[in-house]
Amino acid sequence: MTAGRAPKRDQTGPTEKCGVVGISLEDRAAALPTYYGLYALQHRGQESAGIVTHDGFQQHDHLGMGLVGEVFSEDDIAALNGESAIGHVRYPTAGGVDAANAQPVTLSFEAGSLALGHNGNLVNTDALRAALSEQGHAFSSDADSAVIAHDLARNLLDEDLVGAVESTMERLHGAYALTIMHDDTVAGIRDPEGNRPLVIGELEDGLVLASESAAIDTLGGEIVRDVRPGELVVLAEDGSDFDAYQLQEPDRRASCFFEYVYFARPDSVIDGELVYETRRELGRQLWAEAGVETDVVMPVPDSGRAFASGYQAAAEDVEFAEGLMKNRYVGRTFIMPTQEAREQAVRLKLNPIRSTVEGKSVTLVDDSIVRGTTAHELVELLREAGAESVHVRIGAPPITAPCYMGIDMAARDELIAAEQTVDETRAAIGADSLAYLSQEAVAEAIGTEQADLCMGCVTGDYPYDIEGEATDRPVTAPRIDGDSGT
Ligand code: AMP
């Protein structure tokens, strides 16, 4: 079998962490609710956004680079006819922007039209692409999503949607939550390990699929349930009902723990767990494992807020204070191209509130340390503002390895904890003390077994076979035999 390849930081294709929406309505254009749904998922991707609709006769699409509010004008939405739609927001990657990778991917072929939006990352894209290229498929982008779409289109030539998806799923290896639209039929698929989230919601006049339940709330809908790992959900064209097909039997779970820790919105419910409560529980566990009595505990806004609130609730005599003010107009510091730019950006983004810091011992709580830039700059800022001591508490274990499943983490040599002990990291960020949360506590707070979580970025032990990476876990080999299924 061909294993996945380590994503390079200068490639735009492989490191995707996105948000997907799919909507079928009874008697109303689906483009506007899809737009609102994407708005609710904006945190999952800021590089590009796209909506594809179908009016029963033909497909319409509008895709562009930038935020949802920038990509679509009122006229663009009005031109997207049809009661079926899928939408996508794409995460920025270190290699910069590439319009060719904007999604949903669209294809027109003998068996109709197809559109596909993907959240996640396959680890066998090269083998799949090579097999399809041999059969004459030409790819205009290097994204794995285009490969899935082509594979599906090929299967749709002689199978119905369920059969075609089943054949394609047998060949996919990696993380994926997909919304697809074949003509005007909208469907959703979740990978057999349940690595990426996908949830079904009910609206007054239809059904919605979304990466996170916050999108369903935004549309005034109700959560029906999560799409199960390995399941295909096909929405009726009028959005009145859905059919579910368990196409792959999961033999284990590998839910991404980082969705709970950082990526998902705190107001989303993933697999039955409200992310905010999970983060508060992570904070409580952090106090239990590594609490330190200081004058104040303060979050790194916004990512550390729920953690700090849980931590402080569990502590007896530690005051909660907002010690850092966020400039909400500064974008994400994580994706800045150079270290210098990242350091400057942290200071543009966060400024201390002197009165809550001066002369105090401070505990600073955040969800994670990746490169260590944020923690280093903030410890320095708090000291400049007069903090007597700064103790850093992190609601996740040290990130020591790259992610191949779709979270845009730094490369291994950029990860501060990859080669250093906790004390070396503490010294590097300049803190008086530093503690992370244990893997066991993370699983307990999420309410699951550790074995059912993907913690590859912490352990270097991945649920998939990745070239150059060892794994102790059982991996399943996909079927990639160029001419099967046609
Ligand atoms: P760093 O400064 O590189 O250590 O990054 C850590 C900060 O970035 C923390 O405040 C996190 O909340 C945030 N963060 C962690 N992972 C990611 C990610 N994949 N994308 C964007 N931001 C992240």
mmCIF file of N, CA and C and ligand atoms in Angstrom, residues 91 258 262-263 300-301 303-304 332-335 342 346 366-376 378 407-410 414 416, ligand 1:
data_model
loop_
_atom_site.group_PDB
_atom_site.id
_atom_site.type_symbol
_atom_site.label_atom_id
_atom_site.label_comp_id
_atom_site.label_asym_id
_atom_site.label_seq_id
_atom_site.Cartn_x
_atom_site.Cartn_y
_atom_site.Cartn_z
ATOM 1 N N TYR A 91 -9.318 26.809 5.248
ATOM 2 C CA TYR A 91 -8.352 27.310 6.216
ATOM 3 C C TYR A 91 -7.099 27.821 5.508
ATOM 4 N N PHE A 258 -8.123 17.870 19.248
ATOM 5 C CA PHE A 258 -7.845 19.298 19.104
ATOM 6 C C PHE A 258 -9.096 20.103 18.711
ATOM 7 N N TYR A 262 -9.171 23.362 20.806
ATOM 8 C CA TYR A 262 -8.949 24.649 20.168
ATOM 9 C C TYR A 262 -9.891 24.961 19.001
ATOM 10 N N PHE A 263 -10.074 23.975 18.130
ATOM 11 C CA PHE A 263 -10.597 24.365 16.830
ATOM 12 C C PHE A 263 -12.078 24.721 16.800
ATOM 13 N N VAL A 300 -5.613 33.636 28.178
ATOM 14 C CA VAL A 300 -5.183 34.224 26.912
ATOM 15 C C VAL A 300 -6.465 34.330 26.088
ATOM 16 N N PRO A 301 -6.902 35.562 25.787
ATOM 17 C CA PRO A 301 -8.149 35.673 25.031
ATOM 18 C C PRO A 301 -7.932 35.316 23.554
ATOM 19 N N SER A 303 -8.838 32.086 23.227
ATOM 20 C CA SER A 303 -8.717 30.630 23.243
ATOM 21 C C SER A 303 -8.601 30.045 24.644
ATOM 22 N N GLY A 304 -8.101 30.817 25.616
ATOM 23 C CA GLY A 304 -7.903 30.254 26.951
ATOM 24 C C GLY A 304 -9.047 30.507 27.910
ATOM 25 N N ARG A 332 -5.358 36.312 12.559
ATOM 26 C CA ARG A 332 -4.684 35.241 13.299
ATOM 27 C C ARG A 332 -3.171 35.365 13.210
ATOM 28 N N THR A 333 -2.535 35.309 14.374
ATOM 29 C CA THR A 333 -1.081 35.483 14.409
ATOM 30 C C THR A 333 -0.363 34.229 13.956
ATOM 31 N N PHE A 334 -1.066 33.116 14.044
ATOM 32 C CA PHE A 334 -0.470 31.834 13.791
ATOM 33 C C PHE A 334 0.060 31.704 12.369
ATOM 34 N N ILE A 335 -0.615 32.358 11.432
ATOM 35 C CA ILE A 335 -0.294 32.143 10.022
ATOM 36 C C ILE A 335 0.667 33.180 9.456
ATOM 37 N N ARG A 342 5.262 37.264 13.549
ATOM 38 C CA ARG A 342 4.378 36.629 14.532
ATOM 39 C C ARG A 342 4.513 37.290 15.896
ATOM 40 N N VAL A 346 1.554 39.344 17.972
ATOM 41 C CA VAL A 346 1.019 39.035 19.312
ATOM 42 C C VAL A 346 0.839 40.342 20.078
ATOM 43 N N ASP A 366 -3.826 29.045 28.766
ATOM 44 C CA ASP A 366 -4.164 28.961 27.342
ATOM 45 C C ASP A 366 -4.464 27.516 26.989
ATOM 46 N N ASP A 367 -4.981 27.331 25.784
ATOM 47 C CA ASP A 367 -5.351 25.965 25.375
ATOM 48 C C ASP A 367 -4.143 25.149 24.947
ATOM 49 N N SER A 368 -3.200 25.798 24.257
ATOM 50 C CA SER A 368 -2.087 25.011 23.702
ATOM 51 C C SER A 368 -0.872 25.893 23.467
ATOM 52 N N ILE A 369 0.284 25.233 23.419
ATOM 53 C CA ILE A 369 1.501 25.905 22.969
ATOM 54 C C ILE A 369 1.944 25.144 21.728
ATOM 55 N N VAL A 370 2.162 25.872 20.656
ATOM 56 C CA VAL A 370 2.592 25.227 19.411
ATOM 57 C C VAL A 370 4.062 25.603 19.169
ATOM 58 N N ARG A 371 4.286 26.763 18.621
ATOM 59 C CA ARG A 371 5.684 27.215 18.451
ATOM 60 C C ARG A 371 6.224 27.862 19.718
ATOM 61 N N GLY A 372 5.318 28.341 20.550
ATOM 62 C CA GLY A 372 5.738 29.006 21.783
ATOM 63 C C GLY A 372 5.798 30.522 21.644
ATOM 64 N N THR A 373 5.496 31.028 20.455
ATOM 65 C CA THR A 373 5.579 32.480 20.237
ATOM 66 C C THR A 373 4.631 33.241 21.159
ATOM 67 N N THR A 374 3.369 32.790 21.191
ATOM 68 C CA THR A 374 2.356 33.506 21.974
ATOM 69 C C THR A 374 2.760 33.521 23.449
ATOM 70 N N ALA A 375 3.081 32.343 23.985
ATOM 71 C CA ALA A 375 3.412 32.252 25.411
ATOM 72 C C ALA A 375 4.636 33.121 25.727
ATOM 73 N N HIS A 376 5.654 33.061 24.882
ATOM 74 C CA HIS A 376 6.875 33.832 25.137
ATOM 75 C C HIS A 376 6.573 35.329 25.169
ATOM 76 N N LEU A 378 3.703 36.837 25.632
ATOM 77 C CA LEU A 378 2.776 37.238 26.694
ATOM 78 C C LEU A 378 3.450 37.245 28.059
ATOM 79 N N ILE A 407 -5.302 19.468 10.698
ATOM 80 C CA ILE A 407 -5.099 20.675 11.503
ATOM 81 C C ILE A 407 -3.806 21.319 11.022
ATOM 82 N N ASP A 408 -3.844 22.616 10.821
ATOM 83 C CA ASP A 408 -2.656 23.297 10.338
ATOM 84 C C ASP A 408 -1.699 23.563 11.498
ATOM 85 N N MET A 409 -0.926 22.532 11.853
ATOM 86 C CA MET A 409 0.091 22.663 12.903
ATOM 87 C C MET A 409 1.411 23.022 12.237
ATOM 88 N N ALA A 410 2.343 23.458 13.039
ATOM 89 C CA ALA A 410 3.667 23.752 12.484
ATOM 90 C C ALA A 410 4.395 22.445 12.150
ATOM 91 N N GLU A 414 9.559 23.246 14.071
ATOM 92 C CA GLU A 414 9.077 24.526 14.605
ATOM 93 C C GLU A 414 8.354 24.363 15.940
ATOM 94 N N ILE A 416 7.876 23.897 19.662
ATOM 95 C CA ILE A 416 8.796 24.165 20.775
ATOM 96 C C ILE A 416 8.982 22.939 21.673
HETATM 97 P P1 AMP B 1 2.147 29.427 19.291
HETATM 98 O O1 AMP B 1 2.232 30.891 19.500
HETATM 99 O O2 AMP B 1 2.764 28.995 17.985
HETATM 100 O O3 AMP B 1 2.631 28.599 20.443
HETATM 101 O O4 AMP B 1 0.602 29.066 19.109
HETATM 102 C C1 AMP B 1 -0.229 28.900 20.207
HETATM 103 C C2 AMP B 1 -1.390 29.807 20.120
HETATM 104 O O5 AMP B 1 -2.045 29.640 18.841
HETATM 105 C C3 AMP B 1 -2.418 29.464 21.187
HETATM 106 O O6 AMP B 1 -2.907 30.683 21.723
HETATM 107 C C4 AMP B 1 -3.515 28.707 20.458
HETATM 108 O O7 AMP B 1 -4.776 29.088 20.920
HETATM 109 C C5 AMP B 1 -3.338 29.066 19.005
HETATM 110 N N1 AMP B 1 -3.358 27.876 18.107
HETATM 111 C C6 AMP B 1 -3.084 26.606 18.413
HETATM 112 N N2 AMP B 1 -3.185 25.809 17.334
HETATM 113 C C7 AMP B 1 -3.551 26.582 16.309
HETATM 114 C C8 AMP B 1 -3.828 26.331 14.927
HETATM 115 N N3 AMP B 1 -3.773 25.115 14.409
HETATM 116 N N4 AMP B 1 -4.158 27.397 14.159
HETATM 117 C C9 AMP B 1 -4.218 28.639 14.688
HETATM 118 N N5 AMP B 1 -3.971 28.925 15.975
HETATM 119 C C10 AMP B 1 -3.646 27.915 16.793
#
